[in-house]
PDB file of C-alpha atoms and ligand atoms in Angstrom:
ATOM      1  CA  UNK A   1     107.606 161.903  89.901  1.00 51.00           C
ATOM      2  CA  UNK A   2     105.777 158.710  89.906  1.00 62.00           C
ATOM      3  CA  UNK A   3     102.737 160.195  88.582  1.00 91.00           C
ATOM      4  CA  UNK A   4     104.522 162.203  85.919  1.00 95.00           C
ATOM      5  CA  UNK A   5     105.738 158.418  84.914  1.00 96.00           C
ATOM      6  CA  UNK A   6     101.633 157.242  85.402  1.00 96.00           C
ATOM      7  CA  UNK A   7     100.878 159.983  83.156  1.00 96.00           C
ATOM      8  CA  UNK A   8     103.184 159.226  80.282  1.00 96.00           C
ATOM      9  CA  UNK A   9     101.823 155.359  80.909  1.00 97.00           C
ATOM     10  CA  UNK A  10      98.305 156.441  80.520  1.00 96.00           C
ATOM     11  CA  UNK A  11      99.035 158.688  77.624  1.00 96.00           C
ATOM     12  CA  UNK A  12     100.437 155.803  75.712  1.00 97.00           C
ATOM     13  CA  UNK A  13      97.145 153.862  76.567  1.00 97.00           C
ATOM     14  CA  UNK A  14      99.714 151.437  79.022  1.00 98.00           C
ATOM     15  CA  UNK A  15      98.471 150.276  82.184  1.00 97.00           C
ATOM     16  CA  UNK A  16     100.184 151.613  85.520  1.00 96.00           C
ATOM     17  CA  UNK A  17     101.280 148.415  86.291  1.00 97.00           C
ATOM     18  CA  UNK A  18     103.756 148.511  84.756  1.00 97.00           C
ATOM     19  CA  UNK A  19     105.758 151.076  87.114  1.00 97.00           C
ATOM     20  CA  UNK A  20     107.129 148.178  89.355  1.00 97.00           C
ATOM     21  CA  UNK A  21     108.857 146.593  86.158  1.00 98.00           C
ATOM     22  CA  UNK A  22     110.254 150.060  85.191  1.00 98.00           C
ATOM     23  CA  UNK A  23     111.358 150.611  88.958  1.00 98.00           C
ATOM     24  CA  UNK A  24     113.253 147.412  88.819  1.00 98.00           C
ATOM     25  CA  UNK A  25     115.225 148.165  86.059  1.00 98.00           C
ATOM     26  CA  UNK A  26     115.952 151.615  87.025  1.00 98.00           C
ATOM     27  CA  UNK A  27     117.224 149.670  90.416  1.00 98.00           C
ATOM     28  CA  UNK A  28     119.523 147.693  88.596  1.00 98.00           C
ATOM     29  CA  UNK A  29     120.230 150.059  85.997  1.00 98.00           C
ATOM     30  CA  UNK A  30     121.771 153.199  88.658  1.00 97.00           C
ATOM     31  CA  UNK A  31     123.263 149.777  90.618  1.00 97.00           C
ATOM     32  CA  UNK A  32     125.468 148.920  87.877  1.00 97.00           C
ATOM     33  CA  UNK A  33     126.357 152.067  86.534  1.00 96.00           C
ATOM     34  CA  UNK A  34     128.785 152.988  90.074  1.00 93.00           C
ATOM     35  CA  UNK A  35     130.759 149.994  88.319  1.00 93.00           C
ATOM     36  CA  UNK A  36     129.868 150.083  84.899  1.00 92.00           C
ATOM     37  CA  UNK A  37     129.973 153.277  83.014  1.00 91.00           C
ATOM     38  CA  UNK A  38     125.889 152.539  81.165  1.00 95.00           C
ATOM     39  CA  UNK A  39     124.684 156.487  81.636  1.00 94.00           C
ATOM     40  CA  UNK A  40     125.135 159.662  81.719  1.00 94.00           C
ATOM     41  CA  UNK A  41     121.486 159.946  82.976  1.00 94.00           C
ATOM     42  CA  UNK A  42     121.587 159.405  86.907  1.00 93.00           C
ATOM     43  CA  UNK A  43     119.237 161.416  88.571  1.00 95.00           C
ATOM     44  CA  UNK A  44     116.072 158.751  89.165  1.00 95.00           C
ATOM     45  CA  UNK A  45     113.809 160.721  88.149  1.00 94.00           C
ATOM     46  CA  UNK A  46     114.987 161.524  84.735  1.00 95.00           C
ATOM     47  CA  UNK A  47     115.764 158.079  84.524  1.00 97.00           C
ATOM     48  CA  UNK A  48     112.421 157.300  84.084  1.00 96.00           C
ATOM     49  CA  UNK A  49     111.290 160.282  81.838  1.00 95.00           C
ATOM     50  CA  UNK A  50     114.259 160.565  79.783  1.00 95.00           C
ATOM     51  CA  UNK A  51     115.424 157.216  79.333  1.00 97.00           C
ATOM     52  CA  UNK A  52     111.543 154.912  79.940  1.00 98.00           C
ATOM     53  CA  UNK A  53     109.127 157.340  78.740  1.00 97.00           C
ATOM     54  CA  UNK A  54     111.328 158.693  75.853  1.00 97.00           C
ATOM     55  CA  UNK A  55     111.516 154.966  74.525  1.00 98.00           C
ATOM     56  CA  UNK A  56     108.293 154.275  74.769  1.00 98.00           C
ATOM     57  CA  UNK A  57     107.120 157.489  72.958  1.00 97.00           C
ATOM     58  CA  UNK A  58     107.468 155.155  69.724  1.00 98.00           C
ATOM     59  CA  UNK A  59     104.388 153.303  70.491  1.00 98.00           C
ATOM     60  CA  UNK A  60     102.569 156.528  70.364  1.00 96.00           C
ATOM     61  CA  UNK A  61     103.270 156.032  66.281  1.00 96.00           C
ATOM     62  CA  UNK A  62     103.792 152.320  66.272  1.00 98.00           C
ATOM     63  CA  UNK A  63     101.286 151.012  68.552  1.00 97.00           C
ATOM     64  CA  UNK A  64     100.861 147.381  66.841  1.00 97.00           C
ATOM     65  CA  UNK A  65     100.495 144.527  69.576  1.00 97.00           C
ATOM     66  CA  UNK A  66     102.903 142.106  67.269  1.00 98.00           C
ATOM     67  CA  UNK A  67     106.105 143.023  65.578  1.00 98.00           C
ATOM     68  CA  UNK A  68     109.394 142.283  65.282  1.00 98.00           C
ATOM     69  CA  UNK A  69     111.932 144.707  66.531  1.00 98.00           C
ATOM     70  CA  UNK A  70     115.909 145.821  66.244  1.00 98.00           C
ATOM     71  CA  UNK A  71     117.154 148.087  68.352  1.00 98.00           C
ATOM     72  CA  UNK A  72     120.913 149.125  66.966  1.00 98.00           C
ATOM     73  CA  UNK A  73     123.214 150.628  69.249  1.00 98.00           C
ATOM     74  CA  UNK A  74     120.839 149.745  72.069  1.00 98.00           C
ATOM     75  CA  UNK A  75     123.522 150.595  74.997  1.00 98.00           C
ATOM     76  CA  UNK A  76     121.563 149.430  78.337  1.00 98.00           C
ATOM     77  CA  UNK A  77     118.474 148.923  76.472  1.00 98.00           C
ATOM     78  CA  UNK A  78     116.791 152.079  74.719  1.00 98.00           C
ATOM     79  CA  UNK A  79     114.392 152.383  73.452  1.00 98.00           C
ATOM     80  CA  UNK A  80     114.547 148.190  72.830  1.00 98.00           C
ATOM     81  CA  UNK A  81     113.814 147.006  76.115  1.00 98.00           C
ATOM     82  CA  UNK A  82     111.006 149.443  77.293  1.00 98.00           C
ATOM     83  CA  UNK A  83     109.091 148.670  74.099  1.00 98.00           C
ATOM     84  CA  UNK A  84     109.512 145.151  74.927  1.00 98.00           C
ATOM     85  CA  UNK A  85     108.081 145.589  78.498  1.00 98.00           C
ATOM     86  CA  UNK A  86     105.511 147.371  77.054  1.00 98.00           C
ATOM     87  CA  UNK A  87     104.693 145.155  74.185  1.00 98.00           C
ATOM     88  CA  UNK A  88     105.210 141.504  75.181  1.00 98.00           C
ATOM     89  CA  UNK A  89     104.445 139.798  72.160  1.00 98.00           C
ATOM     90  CA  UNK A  90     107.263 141.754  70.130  1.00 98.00           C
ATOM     91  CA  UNK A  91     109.688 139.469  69.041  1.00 98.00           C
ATOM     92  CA  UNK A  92     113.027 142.059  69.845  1.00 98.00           C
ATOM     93  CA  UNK A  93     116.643 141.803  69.260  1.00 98.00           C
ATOM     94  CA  UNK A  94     119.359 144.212  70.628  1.00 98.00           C
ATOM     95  CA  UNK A  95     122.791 145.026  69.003  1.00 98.00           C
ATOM     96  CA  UNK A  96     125.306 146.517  71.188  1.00 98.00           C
ATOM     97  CA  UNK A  97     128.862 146.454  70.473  1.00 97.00           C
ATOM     98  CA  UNK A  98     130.122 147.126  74.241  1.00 97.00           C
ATOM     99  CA  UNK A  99     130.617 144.046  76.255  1.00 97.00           C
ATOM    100  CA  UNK A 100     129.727 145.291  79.521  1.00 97.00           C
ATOM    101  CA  UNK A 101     126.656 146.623  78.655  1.00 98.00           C
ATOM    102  CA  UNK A 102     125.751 142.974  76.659  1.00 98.00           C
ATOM    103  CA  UNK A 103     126.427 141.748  80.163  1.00 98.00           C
ATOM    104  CA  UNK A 104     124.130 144.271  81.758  1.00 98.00           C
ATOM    105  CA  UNK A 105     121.114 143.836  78.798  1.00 98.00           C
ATOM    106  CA  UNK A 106     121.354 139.913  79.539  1.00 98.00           C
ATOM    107  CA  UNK A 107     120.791 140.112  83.324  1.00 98.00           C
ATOM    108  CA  UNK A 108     117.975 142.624  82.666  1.00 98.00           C
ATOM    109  CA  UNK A 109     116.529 140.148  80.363  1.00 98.00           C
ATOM    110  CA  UNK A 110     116.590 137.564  83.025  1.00 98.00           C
ATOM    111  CA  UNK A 111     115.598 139.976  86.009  1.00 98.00           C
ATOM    112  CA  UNK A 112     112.798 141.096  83.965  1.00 98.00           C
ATOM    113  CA  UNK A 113     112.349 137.433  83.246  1.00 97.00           C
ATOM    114  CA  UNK A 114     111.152 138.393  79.390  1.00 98.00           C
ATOM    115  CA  UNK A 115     111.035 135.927  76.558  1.00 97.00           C
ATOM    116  CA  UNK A 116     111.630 136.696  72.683  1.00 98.00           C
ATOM    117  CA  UNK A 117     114.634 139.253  73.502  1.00 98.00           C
ATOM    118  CA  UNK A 118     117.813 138.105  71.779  1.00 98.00           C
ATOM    119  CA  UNK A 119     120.895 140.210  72.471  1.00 98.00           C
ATOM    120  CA  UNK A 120     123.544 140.025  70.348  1.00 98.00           C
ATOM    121  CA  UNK A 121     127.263 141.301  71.102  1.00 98.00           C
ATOM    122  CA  UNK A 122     128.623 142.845  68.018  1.00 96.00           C
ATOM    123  CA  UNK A 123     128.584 145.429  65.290  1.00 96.00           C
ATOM    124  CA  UNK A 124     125.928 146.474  63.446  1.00 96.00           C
ATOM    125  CA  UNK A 125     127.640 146.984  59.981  1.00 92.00           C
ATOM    126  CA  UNK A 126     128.558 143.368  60.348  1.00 92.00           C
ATOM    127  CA  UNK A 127     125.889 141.677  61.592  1.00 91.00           C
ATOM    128  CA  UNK A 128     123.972 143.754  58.524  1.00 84.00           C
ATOM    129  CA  UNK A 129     125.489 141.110  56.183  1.00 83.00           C
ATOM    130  CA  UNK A 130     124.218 137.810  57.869  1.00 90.00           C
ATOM    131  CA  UNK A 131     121.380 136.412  54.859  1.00 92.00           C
ATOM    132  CA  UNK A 132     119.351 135.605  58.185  1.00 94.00           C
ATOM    133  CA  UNK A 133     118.994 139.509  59.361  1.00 96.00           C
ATOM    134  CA  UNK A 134     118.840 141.004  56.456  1.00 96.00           C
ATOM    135  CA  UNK A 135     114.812 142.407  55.346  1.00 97.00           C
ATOM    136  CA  UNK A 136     114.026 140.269  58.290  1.00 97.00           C
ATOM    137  CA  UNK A 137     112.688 143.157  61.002  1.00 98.00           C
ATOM    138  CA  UNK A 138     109.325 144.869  61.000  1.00 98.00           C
ATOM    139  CA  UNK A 139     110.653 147.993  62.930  1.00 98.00           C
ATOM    140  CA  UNK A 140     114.319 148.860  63.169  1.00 98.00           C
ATOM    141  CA  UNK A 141     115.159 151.653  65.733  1.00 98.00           C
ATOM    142  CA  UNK A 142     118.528 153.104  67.058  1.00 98.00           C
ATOM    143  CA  UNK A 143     118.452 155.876  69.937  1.00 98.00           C
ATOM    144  CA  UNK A 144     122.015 158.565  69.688  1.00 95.00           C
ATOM    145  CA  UNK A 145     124.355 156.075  67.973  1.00 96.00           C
ATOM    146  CA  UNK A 146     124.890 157.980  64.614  1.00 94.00           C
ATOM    147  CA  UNK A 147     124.180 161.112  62.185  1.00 95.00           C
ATOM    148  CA  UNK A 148     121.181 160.458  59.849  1.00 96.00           C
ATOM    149  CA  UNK A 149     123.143 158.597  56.833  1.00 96.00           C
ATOM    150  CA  UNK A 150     125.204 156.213  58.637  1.00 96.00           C
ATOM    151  CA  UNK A 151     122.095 155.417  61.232  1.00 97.00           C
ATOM    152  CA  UNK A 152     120.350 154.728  57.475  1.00 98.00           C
ATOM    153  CA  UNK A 153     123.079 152.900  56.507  1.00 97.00           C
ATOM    154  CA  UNK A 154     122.674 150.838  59.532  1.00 97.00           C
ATOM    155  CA  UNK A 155     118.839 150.224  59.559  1.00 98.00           C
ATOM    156  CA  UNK A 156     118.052 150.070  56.135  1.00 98.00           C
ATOM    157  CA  UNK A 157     119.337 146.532  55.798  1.00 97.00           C
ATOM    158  CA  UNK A 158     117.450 144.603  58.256  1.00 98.00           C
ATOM    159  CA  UNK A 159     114.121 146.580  57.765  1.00 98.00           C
ATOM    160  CA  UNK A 160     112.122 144.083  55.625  1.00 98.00           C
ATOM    161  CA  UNK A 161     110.149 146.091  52.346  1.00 98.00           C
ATOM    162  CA  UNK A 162     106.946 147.710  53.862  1.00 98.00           C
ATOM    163  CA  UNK A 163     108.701 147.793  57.129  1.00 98.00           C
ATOM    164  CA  UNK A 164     109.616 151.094  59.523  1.00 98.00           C
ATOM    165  CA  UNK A 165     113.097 152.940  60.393  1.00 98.00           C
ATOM    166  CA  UNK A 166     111.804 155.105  63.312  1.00 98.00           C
ATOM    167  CA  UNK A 167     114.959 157.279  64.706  1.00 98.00           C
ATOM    168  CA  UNK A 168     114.840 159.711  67.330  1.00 97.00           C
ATOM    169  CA  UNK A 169     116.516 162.969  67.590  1.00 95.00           C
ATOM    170  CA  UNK A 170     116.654 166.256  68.888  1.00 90.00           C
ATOM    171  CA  UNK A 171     117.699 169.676  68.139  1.00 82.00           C
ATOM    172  CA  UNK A 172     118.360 171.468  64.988  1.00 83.00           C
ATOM    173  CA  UNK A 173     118.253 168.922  62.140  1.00 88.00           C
ATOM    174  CA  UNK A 174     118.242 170.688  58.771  1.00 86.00           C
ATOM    175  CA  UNK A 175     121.537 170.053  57.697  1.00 88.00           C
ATOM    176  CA  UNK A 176     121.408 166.772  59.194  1.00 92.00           C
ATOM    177  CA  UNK A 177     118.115 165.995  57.337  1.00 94.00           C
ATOM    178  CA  UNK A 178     118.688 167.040  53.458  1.00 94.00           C
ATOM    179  CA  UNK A 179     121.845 164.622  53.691  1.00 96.00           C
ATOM    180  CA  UNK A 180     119.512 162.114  55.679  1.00 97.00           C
ATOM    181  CA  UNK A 181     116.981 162.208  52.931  1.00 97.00           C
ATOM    182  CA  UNK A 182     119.474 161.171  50.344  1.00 97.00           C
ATOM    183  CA  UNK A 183     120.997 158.935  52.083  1.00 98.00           C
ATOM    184  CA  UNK A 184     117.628 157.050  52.912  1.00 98.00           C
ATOM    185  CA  UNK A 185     116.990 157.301  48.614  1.00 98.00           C
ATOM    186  CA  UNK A 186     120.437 155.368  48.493  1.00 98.00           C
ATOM    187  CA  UNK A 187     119.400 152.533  50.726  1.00 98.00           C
ATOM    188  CA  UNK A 188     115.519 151.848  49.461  1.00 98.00           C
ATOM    189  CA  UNK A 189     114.117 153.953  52.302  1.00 98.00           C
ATOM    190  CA  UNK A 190     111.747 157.371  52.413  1.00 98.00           C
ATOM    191  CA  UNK A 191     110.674 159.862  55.035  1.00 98.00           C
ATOM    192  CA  UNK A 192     107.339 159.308  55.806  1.00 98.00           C
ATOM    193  CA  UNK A 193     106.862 160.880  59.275  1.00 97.00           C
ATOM    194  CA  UNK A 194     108.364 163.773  61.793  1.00 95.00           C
ATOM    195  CA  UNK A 195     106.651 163.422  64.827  1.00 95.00           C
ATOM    196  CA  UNK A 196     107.438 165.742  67.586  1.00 93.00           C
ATOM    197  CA  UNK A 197     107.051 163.595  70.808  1.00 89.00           C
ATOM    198  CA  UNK A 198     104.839 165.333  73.153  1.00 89.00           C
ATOM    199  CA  UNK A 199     105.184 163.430  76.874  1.00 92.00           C
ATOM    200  CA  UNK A 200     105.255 164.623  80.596  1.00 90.00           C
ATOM    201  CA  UNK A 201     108.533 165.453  81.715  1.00 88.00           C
ATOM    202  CA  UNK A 202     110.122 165.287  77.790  1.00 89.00           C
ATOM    203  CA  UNK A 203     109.994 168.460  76.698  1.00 84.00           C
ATOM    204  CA  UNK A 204     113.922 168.846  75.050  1.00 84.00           C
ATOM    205  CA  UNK A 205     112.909 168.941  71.521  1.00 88.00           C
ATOM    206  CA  UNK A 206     112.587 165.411  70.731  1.00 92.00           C
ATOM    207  CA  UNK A 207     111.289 164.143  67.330  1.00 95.00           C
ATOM    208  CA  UNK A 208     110.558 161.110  65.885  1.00 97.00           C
ATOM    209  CA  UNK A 209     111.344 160.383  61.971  1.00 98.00           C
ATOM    210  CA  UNK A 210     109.970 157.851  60.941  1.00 98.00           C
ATOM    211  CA  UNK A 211     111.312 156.601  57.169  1.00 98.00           C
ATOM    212  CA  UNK A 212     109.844 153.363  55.215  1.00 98.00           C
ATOM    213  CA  UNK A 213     111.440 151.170  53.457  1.00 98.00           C
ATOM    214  CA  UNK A 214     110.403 150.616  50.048  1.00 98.00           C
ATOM    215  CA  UNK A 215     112.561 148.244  48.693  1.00 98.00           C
ATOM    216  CA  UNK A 216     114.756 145.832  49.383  1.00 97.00           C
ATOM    217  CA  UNK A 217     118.351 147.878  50.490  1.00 97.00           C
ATOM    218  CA  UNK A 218     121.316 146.877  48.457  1.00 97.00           C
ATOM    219  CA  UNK A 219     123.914 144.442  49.239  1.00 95.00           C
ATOM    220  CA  UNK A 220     126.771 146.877  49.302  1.00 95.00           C
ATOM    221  CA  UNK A 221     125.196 148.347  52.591  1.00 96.00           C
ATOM    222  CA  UNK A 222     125.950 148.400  55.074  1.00 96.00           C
ATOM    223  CA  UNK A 223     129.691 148.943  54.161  1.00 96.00           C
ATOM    224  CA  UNK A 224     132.417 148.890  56.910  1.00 94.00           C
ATOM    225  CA  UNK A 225     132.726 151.437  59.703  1.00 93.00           C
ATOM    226  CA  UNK A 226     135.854 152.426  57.592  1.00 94.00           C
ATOM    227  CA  UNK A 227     133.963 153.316  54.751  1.00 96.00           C
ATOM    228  CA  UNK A 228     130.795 154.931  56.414  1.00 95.00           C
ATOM    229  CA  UNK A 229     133.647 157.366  58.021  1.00 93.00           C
ATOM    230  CA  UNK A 230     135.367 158.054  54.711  1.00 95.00           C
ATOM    231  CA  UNK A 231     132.307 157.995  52.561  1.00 96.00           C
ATOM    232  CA  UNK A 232     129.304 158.793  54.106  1.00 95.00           C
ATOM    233  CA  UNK A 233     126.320 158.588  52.402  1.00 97.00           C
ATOM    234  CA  UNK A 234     124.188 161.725  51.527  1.00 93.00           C
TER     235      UNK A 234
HETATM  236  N1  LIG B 301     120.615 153.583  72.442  1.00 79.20           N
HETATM  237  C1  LIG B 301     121.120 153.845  73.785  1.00 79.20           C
HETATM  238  C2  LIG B 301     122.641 153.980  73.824  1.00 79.20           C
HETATM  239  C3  LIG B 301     123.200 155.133  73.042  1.00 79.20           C
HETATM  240  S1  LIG B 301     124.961 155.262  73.175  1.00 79.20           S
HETATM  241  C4  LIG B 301     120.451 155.087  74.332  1.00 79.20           C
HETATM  242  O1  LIG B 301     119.768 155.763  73.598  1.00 79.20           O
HETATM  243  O2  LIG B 301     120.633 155.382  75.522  1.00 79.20           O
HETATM  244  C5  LIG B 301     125.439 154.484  71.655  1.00 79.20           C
HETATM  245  C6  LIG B 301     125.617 152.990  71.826  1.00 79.20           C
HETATM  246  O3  LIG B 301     125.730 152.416  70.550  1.00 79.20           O
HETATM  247  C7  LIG B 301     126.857 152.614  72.601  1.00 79.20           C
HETATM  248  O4  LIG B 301     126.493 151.710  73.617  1.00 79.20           O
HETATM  249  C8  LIG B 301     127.756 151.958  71.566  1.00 79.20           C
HETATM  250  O5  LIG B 301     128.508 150.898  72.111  1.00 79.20           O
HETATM  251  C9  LIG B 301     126.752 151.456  70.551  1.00 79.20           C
HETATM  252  N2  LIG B 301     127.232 151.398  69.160  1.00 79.20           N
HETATM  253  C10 LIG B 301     127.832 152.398  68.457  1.00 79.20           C
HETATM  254  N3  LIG B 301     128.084 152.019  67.192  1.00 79.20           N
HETATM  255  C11 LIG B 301     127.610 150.732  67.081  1.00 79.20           C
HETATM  256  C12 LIG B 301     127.593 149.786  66.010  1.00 79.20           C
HETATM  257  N4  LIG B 301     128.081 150.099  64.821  1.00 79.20           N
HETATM  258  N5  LIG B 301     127.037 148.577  66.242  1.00 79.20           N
HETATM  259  C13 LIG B 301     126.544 148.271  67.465  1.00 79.20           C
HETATM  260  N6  LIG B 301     126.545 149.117  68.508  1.00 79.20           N
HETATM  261  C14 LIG B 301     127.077 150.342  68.326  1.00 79.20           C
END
């Protein structure tokens, strides 16, 4: 398994020496999970496909050395912490409404002893309205948190103009993606990209779309988890 894992590293141009970092976390990642309910992932070796390579398939489209990342929804780290690993001169912040697994992201982020990570405990359709996040992020991401036009809703608002929404998904999308598009017109943002994410050991389907944002997204958005249920956009 370990050299399906050096593969993927390789592929992504990332040195192998990184795989003691990664083994760590997966360590404290399958350690806390028999008390803490972080994944449904717990076989180790898919642990490091499924959840490590699968995050950092990203780079293999957004490969810059300096940017500043969100990860919404980032659960107990992915794809946000990975990338950060992986690109140490990313300035990232994570969003996760679940306090256990804010408690889990902050020991990882001492453990891992990595600088520039802020994790934030809260929502991300409130945080969204803060002047001080808003078209304030390079790259926004968000791994299985949402359908298309509510993860749009969520993005859209941090991603600064010229900046990237890059979502992962899987499976059968078409529905999914004519409301998607609309909903991306709605907040300032456009489909530029749908990448299908060819690594060892991922081979489930996986995309990546990646949308731009090409203006500035409207105050309204995002509005409250009440209204994204009620109204969604699309
Ligand atoms: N991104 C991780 C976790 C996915 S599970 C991964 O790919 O493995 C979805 C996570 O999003 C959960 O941890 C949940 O608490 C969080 N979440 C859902 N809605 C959210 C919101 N509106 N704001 C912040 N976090 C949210």
């Amino acid at each position: 398994m370990t050299n399906v894992f050096q593969e993927g590293l390789q592929r992504l141009g990332l040195s192998g020496e990184l795989e003691a970092a990664f083994l760590r976390y997966r360590q404290e990642l399958l350690e806390w999970n028999t008390r803490f309910n972080l994944t449904a992932i717990k076989d180790p070796e898919e642990v490091m496909t499924k959840h490590f390579l699968d995050s950092l398939s990203l780079l293999a489209i957004y490969p810059q050395d300096e940017a500043t990342l969100l990860d919404i929804g980032t659960g107990p780290g992915f794809p946000g912490l990975p990338l950060k690993m992986a690109r140490p001169h990313w300035r990232v912040t994570l969003v996760e409404a679940t306090n256990k697994k804010v408690t889990f992201l902050r020991h990882m982020v001492d453990v891992l002893e990595l600088e520039h990570v802020e994790v934030i405990h809260g929502r991300a359709e409130e945080l969204g309205q803060k002047p001080a996040y808003r078209s304030a992020f390079d790259l926004v991401t968000a791994r299985a948190v949402a359908a298309l036009p509510a993860l749009l809703e969520y993005c859209a608002p941090y991603c600064r103009v010229g900046g990237a929404i890059i979502l992962p998904k899987k499976g059968d999308l078409q529905d999914e993606m004519a409301q998607g598009k609309r909903a991306a017109a709605q907040v300032g943002a456009v489909l530029e990209a749908d990448t299908v994410v060819d690594l060892p050991g991922i081979n489930d389907g996986r995309r990546l779309l990646t949308w731009r944002q090409q203006k500035r997204c409207p105050e309204q958005y995002p509005r409250s988890g009440a209204a994204m249920a009620k109204r969604p956009l699309g």
